[in-house]
Each structure stands twice: as structure tokens, then as C-alpha cells.
mmCIF file of C-alpha atoms and ligand atoms in Angstrom:
data_model
loop_
_atom_site.group_PDB
_atom_site.id
_atom_site.type_symbol
_atom_site.label_atom_id
_atom_site.label_comp_id
_atom_site.label_asym_id
_atom_site.label_seq_id
_atom_site.Cartn_x
_atom_site.Cartn_y
_atom_site.Cartn_z
ATOM 1 C CA UNK A 292 77.054 81.353 70.650
ATOM 2 C CA UNK A 293 80.261 80.261 69.498
ATOM 3 C CA UNK A 294 80.824 77.189 67.687
ATOM 4 C CA UNK A 295 83.030 74.602 69.698
ATOM 5 C CA UNK A 296 82.499 71.706 67.647
ATOM 6 C CA UNK A 297 84.780 73.083 64.933
ATOM 7 C CA UNK A 298 82.364 71.848 62.333
ATOM 8 C CA UNK A 299 80.367 74.307 60.479
ATOM 9 C CA UNK A 300 76.562 73.790 59.580
ATOM 10 C CA UNK A 301 75.023 72.384 56.207
ATOM 11 C CA UNK A 302 73.070 74.183 53.980
ATOM 12 C CA UNK A 303 69.978 72.122 52.491
ATOM 13 C CA UNK A 304 67.535 73.202 49.955
ATOM 14 C CA UNK A 305 64.299 71.310 49.156
ATOM 15 C CA UNK A 306 63.107 72.692 45.646
ATOM 16 C CA UNK A 307 60.246 70.842 43.738
ATOM 17 C CA UNK A 308 57.247 71.568 42.048
ATOM 18 C CA UNK A 309 54.024 73.120 43.390
ATOM 19 C CA UNK A 310 52.440 70.824 46.135
ATOM 20 C CA UNK A 311 55.249 68.374 46.214
ATOM 21 C CA UNK A 312 55.449 68.753 49.969
ATOM 22 C CA UNK A 313 58.549 71.116 50.523
ATOM 23 C CA UNK A 314 56.981 73.126 53.280
ATOM 24 C CA UNK A 315 55.546 69.893 54.889
ATOM 25 C CA UNK A 316 59.065 68.063 54.774
ATOM 26 C CA UNK A 317 61.103 71.034 55.633
ATOM 27 C CA UNK A 318 59.054 71.195 59.067
ATOM 28 C CA UNK A 319 59.841 67.677 59.665
ATOM 29 C CA UNK A 320 63.087 67.366 59.160
ATOM 30 C CA UNK A 321 64.037 70.611 61.474
ATOM 31 C CA UNK A 322 61.610 69.079 64.255
ATOM 32 C CA UNK A 323 63.632 65.645 63.671
ATOM 33 C CA UNK A 324 67.074 67.449 63.559
ATOM 34 C CA UNK A 325 66.400 69.329 66.846
ATOM 35 C CA UNK A 326 64.836 66.353 68.659
ATOM 36 C CA UNK A 327 68.269 64.721 68.137
ATOM 37 C CA UNK A 328 69.791 67.698 69.676
ATOM 38 C CA UNK A 329 71.096 69.099 66.300
ATOM 39 C CA UNK A 330 71.330 72.952 65.932
ATOM 40 C CA UNK A 331 69.040 73.889 62.626
ATOM 41 C CA UNK A 332 66.901 76.402 61.462
ATOM 42 C CA UNK A 333 64.512 76.925 58.752
ATOM 43 C CA UNK A 334 64.737 79.597 56.027
ATOM 44 C CA UNK A 335 62.294 80.111 53.028
ATOM 45 C CA UNK A 336 62.153 82.075 49.857
ATOM 46 C CA UNK A 337 60.788 84.130 49.090
ATOM 47 C CA UNK A 338 61.235 85.764 52.404
ATOM 48 C CA UNK A 339 57.801 87.691 52.476
ATOM 49 C CA UNK A 340 58.659 89.575 55.750
ATOM 50 C CA UNK A 341 61.351 92.067 54.406
ATOM 51 C CA UNK A 342 60.474 95.265 52.609
ATOM 52 C CA UNK A 343 61.827 93.482 49.240
ATOM 53 C CA UNK A 344 59.652 90.553 50.112
ATOM 54 C CA UNK A 345 56.487 92.527 50.361
ATOM 55 C CA UNK A 346 56.727 93.524 46.808
ATOM 56 C CA UNK A 347 57.062 90.074 45.723
ATOM 57 C CA UNK A 348 54.190 88.898 47.931
ATOM 58 C CA UNK A 349 52.176 91.507 46.441
ATOM 59 C CA UNK A 350 53.199 90.486 43.053
ATOM 60 C CA UNK A 351 52.100 86.728 43.828
ATOM 61 C CA UNK A 352 48.871 87.614 45.022
ATOM 62 C CA UNK A 353 48.419 89.438 42.047
ATOM 63 C CA UNK A 354 47.951 92.618 43.912
ATOM 64 C CA UNK A 355 50.389 94.406 41.744
ATOM 65 C CA UNK A 356 52.247 93.641 38.357
ATOM 66 C CA UNK A 357 55.778 93.791 37.845
ATOM 67 C CA UNK A 358 57.875 93.746 34.473
ATOM 68 C CA UNK A 359 59.175 90.211 34.342
ATOM 69 C CA UNK A 360 62.900 91.074 34.645
ATOM 70 C CA UNK A 361 62.349 93.195 37.519
ATOM 71 C CA UNK A 362 60.438 90.702 39.318
ATOM 72 C CA UNK A 363 63.167 88.043 38.769
ATOM 73 C CA UNK A 364 65.914 90.385 40.218
ATOM 74 C CA UNK A 365 63.935 91.193 43.096
ATOM 75 C CA UNK A 366 63.633 87.275 44.061
ATOM 76 C CA UNK A 367 67.265 87.038 43.660
ATOM 77 C CA UNK A 368 68.064 90.336 45.896
ATOM 78 C CA UNK A 369 65.786 88.914 48.408
ATOM 79 C CA UNK A 370 68.056 85.847 48.888
ATOM 80 C CA UNK A 371 71.305 88.328 48.732
ATOM 81 C CA UNK A 372 69.526 90.112 51.668
ATOM 82 C CA UNK A 373 69.847 87.005 53.446
ATOM 83 C CA UNK A 374 73.301 85.961 52.565
ATOM 84 C CA UNK A 375 75.032 87.731 55.326
ATOM 85 C CA UNK A 376 72.832 85.926 57.789
ATOM 86 C CA UNK A 377 73.012 82.598 55.945
ATOM 87 C CA UNK A 378 76.977 82.578 55.960
ATOM 88 C CA UNK A 379 76.910 83.589 59.805
ATOM 89 C CA UNK A 380 74.665 80.693 60.847
ATOM 90 C CA UNK A 381 76.429 78.225 58.936
ATOM 91 C CA UNK A 382 79.674 79.248 60.447
ATOM 92 C CA UNK A 383 78.409 78.995 63.675
ATOM 93 C CA UNK A 384 77.683 75.551 63.190
ATOM 94 C CA UNK A 385 73.802 76.049 62.276
ATOM 95 C CA UNK A 386 72.416 73.567 59.873
ATOM 96 C CA UNK A 387 70.087 75.714 57.871
ATOM 97 C CA UNK A 388 67.000 74.078 55.633
ATOM 98 C CA UNK A 389 65.705 75.976 52.929
ATOM 99 C CA UNK A 390 62.481 75.942 51.382
ATOM 100 C CA UNK A 391 62.826 76.998 47.890
ATOM 101 C CA UNK A 392 66.270 78.736 46.603
ATOM 102 C CA UNK A 393 67.975 80.126 43.395
ATOM 103 C CA UNK A 394 66.515 76.929 41.581
ATOM 104 C CA UNK A 395 63.161 77.944 41.741
ATOM 105 C CA UNK A 396 64.446 81.665 41.077
ATOM 106 C CA UNK A 397 65.820 80.229 37.466
ATOM 107 C CA UNK A 398 63.219 77.677 36.742
ATOM 108 C CA UNK A 399 60.141 80.132 37.197
ATOM 109 C CA UNK A 400 61.528 82.971 35.234
ATOM 110 C CA UNK A 401 63.260 80.801 32.818
ATOM 111 C CA UNK A 402 59.739 79.027 32.173
ATOM 112 C CA UNK A 403 58.552 82.394 30.436
ATOM 113 C CA UNK A 404 59.237 82.911 26.937
ATOM 114 C CA UNK A 405 62.016 85.096 25.913
ATOM 115 C CA UNK A 406 64.163 84.044 29.035
ATOM 116 C CA UNK A 407 67.345 82.225 28.856
ATOM 117 C CA UNK A 408 68.965 80.293 31.714
ATOM 118 C CA UNK A 409 71.916 81.878 31.342
ATOM 119 C CA UNK A 410 70.654 84.794 31.647
ATOM 120 C CA UNK A 411 68.335 83.936 34.727
ATOM 121 C CA UNK A 412 71.294 82.482 36.738
ATOM 122 C CA UNK A 413 73.611 85.690 36.535
ATOM 123 C CA UNK A 414 71.904 87.360 39.493
ATOM 124 C CA UNK A 415 72.428 84.614 42.041
ATOM 125 C CA UNK A 416 75.968 83.578 40.879
ATOM 126 C CA UNK A 417 77.788 83.436 43.887
ATOM 127 C CA UNK A 418 75.179 83.241 46.885
ATOM 128 C CA UNK A 419 76.088 80.281 49.136
ATOM 129 C CA UNK A 420 76.149 77.013 47.388
ATOM 130 C CA UNK A 421 74.093 74.116 49.071
ATOM 131 C CA UNK A 422 75.784 71.010 49.941
ATOM 132 C CA UNK A 423 72.779 69.019 49.197
ATOM 133 C CA UNK A 424 69.506 69.881 46.709
ATOM 134 C CA UNK A 425 66.456 67.486 47.754
ATOM 135 C CA UNK A 426 64.291 67.818 44.524
ATOM 136 C CA UNK A 427 60.878 66.570 45.108
ATOM 137 C CA UNK A 428 59.466 64.965 41.936
ATOM 138 C CA UNK A 429 55.708 64.727 41.671
ATOM 139 C CA UNK A 430 53.965 64.009 38.443
ATOM 140 C CA UNK A 431 51.332 66.705 37.290
ATOM 141 C CA UNK A 432 48.689 64.249 37.732
ATOM 142 C CA UNK A 433 49.671 63.038 41.446
ATOM 143 C CA UNK A 434 49.762 67.194 42.411
ATOM 144 C CA UNK A 435 46.243 67.355 40.790
ATOM 145 C CA UNK A 436 45.197 64.913 43.681
ATOM 146 C CA UNK A 437 46.542 67.366 46.541
ATOM 147 C CA UNK A 438 43.723 69.476 45.723
ATOM 148 C CA UNK A 439 43.308 72.488 43.449
ATOM 149 C CA UNK A 440 45.822 75.146 42.594
ATOM 150 C CA UNK A 441 45.544 78.207 44.460
ATOM 151 C CA UNK A 442 45.070 81.675 43.457
ATOM 152 C CA UNK A 443 48.346 83.055 43.247
ATOM 153 C CA UNK A 444 50.192 83.689 40.443
ATOM 154 C CA UNK A 445 51.805 80.689 38.410
ATOM 155 C CA UNK A 446 49.717 78.498 39.792
ATOM 156 C CA UNK A 447 48.268 76.900 36.632
ATOM 157 C CA UNK A 448 49.018 73.344 34.963
ATOM 158 C CA UNK A 449 50.856 74.786 31.805
ATOM 159 C CA UNK A 450 53.270 76.803 33.524
ATOM 160 C CA UNK A 451 54.177 74.032 36.234
ATOM 161 C CA UNK A 452 54.861 72.146 33.380
ATOM 162 C CA UNK A 453 57.126 74.479 31.724
ATOM 163 C CA UNK A 454 58.756 74.884 35.337
ATOM 164 C CA UNK A 455 59.288 71.245 35.822
ATOM 165 C CA UNK A 456 61.251 71.069 32.069
ATOM 166 C CA UNK A 457 63.713 74.061 33.585
ATOM 167 C CA UNK A 458 64.355 72.308 36.776
ATOM 168 C CA UNK A 459 65.213 69.318 34.616
ATOM 169 C CA UNK A 460 67.844 71.322 32.984
ATOM 170 C CA UNK A 461 69.230 72.766 36.117
ATOM 171 C CA UNK A 462 69.606 69.091 37.455
ATOM 172 C CA UNK A 463 71.910 68.376 34.641
ATOM 173 C CA UNK A 464 74.564 70.190 36.579
ATOM 174 C CA UNK A 465 76.947 67.964 38.034
ATOM 175 C CA UNK A 466 78.798 70.458 39.942
ATOM 176 C CA UNK A 467 75.840 70.239 42.371
ATOM 177 C CA UNK A 468 74.620 67.847 44.574
ATOM 178 C CA UNK A 469 71.187 66.999 43.494
ATOM 179 C CA UNK A 470 69.150 64.094 44.964
ATOM 180 C CA UNK A 471 65.809 63.788 43.166
ATOM 181 C CA UNK A 472 63.037 62.021 45.879
ATOM 182 C CA UNK A 473 60.062 60.152 44.781
ATOM 183 C CA UNK A 474 57.547 63.012 46.391
ATOM 184 C CA UNK A 475 54.503 60.771 45.513
ATOM 185 C CA UNK A 476 55.333 58.438 48.856
ATOM 186 C CA UNK A 477 53.789 58.903 52.188
ATOM 187 C CA UNK A 478 54.774 61.748 54.078
ATOM 188 C CA UNK A 479 56.809 59.629 56.651
ATOM 189 C CA UNK A 480 58.823 57.362 54.290
ATOM 190 C CA UNK A 481 59.798 60.387 52.403
ATOM 191 C CA UNK A 482 60.837 62.124 55.548
ATOM 192 C CA UNK A 483 63.041 59.081 56.714
ATOM 193 C CA UNK A 484 64.933 59.446 53.094
ATOM 194 C CA UNK A 485 65.467 63.056 53.291
ATOM 195 C CA UNK A 486 66.763 62.657 56.710
ATOM 196 C CA UNK A 487 69.243 60.083 55.787
ATOM 197 C CA UNK A 488 70.522 62.020 53.170
ATOM 198 C CA UNK A 489 70.678 65.305 55.286
ATOM 199 C CA UNK A 490 72.467 63.593 58.015
ATOM 200 C CA UNK A 491 75.142 62.113 55.932
ATOM 201 C CA UNK A 492 75.786 65.574 54.179
ATOM 202 C CA UNK A 493 75.758 67.263 57.784
ATOM 203 C CA UNK A 494 78.527 64.584 58.695
ATOM 204 C CA UNK A 495 80.573 65.133 55.198
ATOM 205 C CA UNK A 496 80.661 69.091 55.421
ATOM 206 C CA UNK A 497 83.097 69.314 58.298
ATOM 207 C CA UNK A 498 85.022 72.559 58.223
ATOM 208 C CA UNK A 499 85.070 72.623 54.332
ATOM 209 C CA UNK A 500 84.698 76.314 53.126
ATOM 210 C CA UNK A 501 81.412 77.669 52.214
ATOM 211 C CA UNK A 502 81.319 77.535 48.299
ATOM 212 C CA UNK A 503 79.782 80.143 45.929
ATOM 213 C CA UNK A 504 76.700 78.974 43.686
ATOM 214 C CA UNK A 505 77.364 78.745 39.930
ATOM 215 C CA UNK A 506 80.772 80.151 40.044
HETATM 216 N N1 LIG B 284 59.186 81.704 43.164
HETATM 217 C C1 LIG B 284 59.473 82.432 42.154
HETATM 218 O O1 LIG B 284 59.295 82.677 40.842
HETATM 219 N N2 LIG B 284 60.842 83.061 42.022
HETATM 220 C C2 LIG B 284 61.853 82.571 43.255
HETATM 221 O O2 LIG B 284 62.883 82.713 43.333
HETATM 222 C C3 LIG B 284 61.228 81.888 44.302
HETATM 223 C C4 LIG B 284 59.626 81.662 44.064
HETATM 224 C C5 LIG B 284 62.261 81.545 45.337
HETATM 225 C C6 LIG B 284 55.795 81.062 46.022
HETATM 226 O O3 LIG B 284 56.686 80.209 46.418
HETATM 227 C C7 LIG B 284 56.012 81.049 44.452
HETATM 228 O O4 LIG B 284 57.126 81.986 44.032
HETATM 229 C C8 LIG B 284 56.136 79.769 43.789
HETATM 230 C C9 LIG B 284 57.409 79.717 43.336
HETATM 231 C C10 LIG B 284 57.982 81.424 42.941
HETATM 232 N N3 LIG B 284 55.192 79.709 43.050
HETATM 233 N N4 LIG B 284 54.143 78.722 42.470
HETATM 234 N N5 LIG B 284 53.643 78.063 42.187
HETATM 235 P P1 LIG B 284 56.024 79.420 48.228
HETATM 236 O O5 LIG B 284 57.257 78.783 48.352
HETATM 237 O O6 LIG B 284 55.582 80.623 48.670
HETATM 238 O O7 LIG B 284 55.166 78.334 47.276
HETATM 239 P P2 LIG B 284 54.085 77.594 47.908
HETATM 240 O O8 LIG B 284 52.921 77.895 47.106
HETATM 241 O O9 LIG B 284 53.904 77.957 49.285
HETATM 242 O O10 LIG B 284 54.369 76.226 48.039
HETATM 243 P P3 LIG B 284 53.969 74.956 47.205
HETATM 244 O O11 LIG B 284 54.692 74.773 46.198
HETATM 245 O O12 LIG B 284 52.481 75.099 46.811
HETATM 246 O O13 LIG B 284 53.638 73.852 47.964
HETATM 247 P P4 LIG B 284 54.725 72.833 48.721
HETATM 248 O O14 LIG B 284 55.383 73.367 50.070
HETATM 249 O O15 LIG B 284 55.719 71.953 47.663
HETATM 250 O O16 LIG B 284 53.849 71.851 49.591
HETATM 251 P P5 LIG B 284 53.167 71.460 51.037
HETATM 252 O O17 LIG B 284 52.474 73.051 51.130
HETATM 253 O O18 LIG B 284 54.067 71.037 51.942
HETATM 254 O O19 LIG B 284 51.853 70.616 50.933
HETATM 255 C C11 LIG B 284 50.709 70.824 49.878
HETATM 256 C C12 LIG B 284 49.809 69.929 50.088
HETATM 257 O O20 LIG B 284 49.997 68.366 49.949
HETATM 258 C C13 LIG B 284 48.806 70.017 51.652
HETATM 259 O O21 LIG B 284 47.882 69.983 51.496
HETATM 260 C C14 LIG B 284 50.003 68.798 52.396
HETATM 261 O O22 LIG B 284 49.577 68.328 53.388
HETATM 262 C C15 LIG B 284 49.944 67.995 50.977
HETATM 263 N N6 LIG B 284 50.861 66.902 51.154
HETATM 264 C C16 LIG B 284 52.575 67.121 51.624
HETATM 265 N N7 LIG B 284 52.989 65.858 51.363
HETATM 266 C C17 LIG B 284 52.119 65.003 50.985
HETATM 267 C C18 LIG B 284 52.304 63.659 50.658
HETATM 268 N N8 LIG B 284 53.514 62.847 50.556
HETATM 269 N N9 LIG B 284 51.046 62.667 50.107
HETATM 270 C C19 LIG B 284 49.883 63.554 50.088
HETATM 271 N N10 LIG B 284 49.780 64.929 50.647
HETATM 272 C C20 LIG B 284 50.999 65.419 50.715
#
């Protein structure tokens, strides 16, 4: 369908620690926007459905081991393979709600010993820059109340604390539109806040060009 409004879609990313409620909020946001007649779609990373995504899935489920740099590059490649689609949808006026993006990529790898933030960012330099990044903040003790960790790789308290530290570093970047949200609120209150930030940004993007992340 052609874009009659002359306005592109907004690229909205949800990030946050394990069990912060990203997936729950992405779905609620999608429903709410669609109900109000907006064109919106959901994406999530990792996208486990592609050939690269299957390698990542098997790694996360601990069915295979991959060297740390290698898996980092696969996560980035898994985003790059969706870049043409992302640009096309945004140009068509479709708003994209994305469950994790390059910030998870950098935060998780740089939480491992011997990795720098600079090295970790490189493979994602140039992917579409989000118009808004909603960071769902939740303390480790509140996250614990949402049930036990799963059995996937990275699902342990010490590593998650390191990851949070790396997210905090990434949030210092003033070239990006981060909004930190209190994810300890009830699902509906958090949803209202997320929706209002999103709608404001959808208004603002107009026909602004899609920019490159970290460039
Ligand atoms: N990873 C990486 O290393 N590199 C990368 O580039 C990328 C990712 C993109 C898989 O990601 C792993 O890949 C992840 C990062 C790494 N590793 N870890 N850990 P994933 O997106 O597949 O992760 P996930 O395990 O599916 O998501 P999550 O973080 O565990 O959950 P969430 O989406 O934030 O939360 P949720 O599923 O919406 O909710 C969790 C539970 O809390 C659920 O029972 C809800 O009903 C409940 N909930 C939700 N909101 C609330 C509120 N407000 N109050 C009370 N309870 C709530």
C-alpha cells in the first residue's frame, strides 16, 4: 500500500532487563495503536525465524556453543537482515514496535569480560536509528518477584547485573532519545505512559529522514 499521509512510521524500541515486561508491553502497545486506526507492526530481536536466528536460538537454548565474538556478530547480522524490511515499512508509514535491538546486543556482549563498548557497537553502526527507546527499568529484586529465571543462557543474577551496568552506560548517549520507564508499576499504568510517549513521537517524526544509529 502506498503512503498517502506523507508521514513515515516511527521506529520505537523497547529495551530493559530480563522480565521487565518488554514483550507484554510491545503487544499491548501494538493492540492500542491498531485499535486507534494507526498502521503498526511488531518486530523482535533476536528474530529466531531466519537461518541466522536458528543458530542464535540453539546457542541461547544451550544446544550449541559459539565463540563470544562470533555470536555477537550473528546477533548483529540478524538485525541487518531485517534492515531493508524496516526501512520499507517505515517509508510506507507503518510504525514499528521493536522488542530488543542493538542496545541489548551491546549490553549483553560487553557484560562479558574482555569486551569493550566500542568494539561491541561497531557491527550495528548504521542500522536505522530508533526515534524513541523506552528503557523498562526494574530492580533485580523486583525482577525476582516475577518468578525464577528461565534456563536459557545469560539468565542468572550476576550476569544480569553486569548487563544493567552496560545499559546504563549506553543511556548516557545524548544523541539518542532514551526514556526510562518505571517497570515496577502495574501493566496498565506502564502501558499508558508508553503509549503517550509513543504517540508524541509518532506525531513528531513527520517526513524526517531515517537516520543511522551511532553514526
Ligand atoms: N540478546 C543478546 O545477547 N544480544 C542481542 O543482540 C539480543 C538479545 C537482541 C533472548 O532475548 C536473549 O538474547 C536475552 C538477551 C539476548 N537474554 N537474556 N536474558 P529475548 O527477547 O528472547 O528474551 P526473553 O527471555 O523472551 O524476554 P525477557 O527479557 O525474559 O522478558 P520480557 O519480555 O521483558 O518480559 P515479559 O515476557 O513481558 O514478562 C515477564 C513476566 O513478568 C511475565 O510473567 C509477565 O506476565 C510478568 N509481568 C510483565 N509486566 C509486569 C508488571 N508490570 N507487573 C508484574 N508482572 C509483570
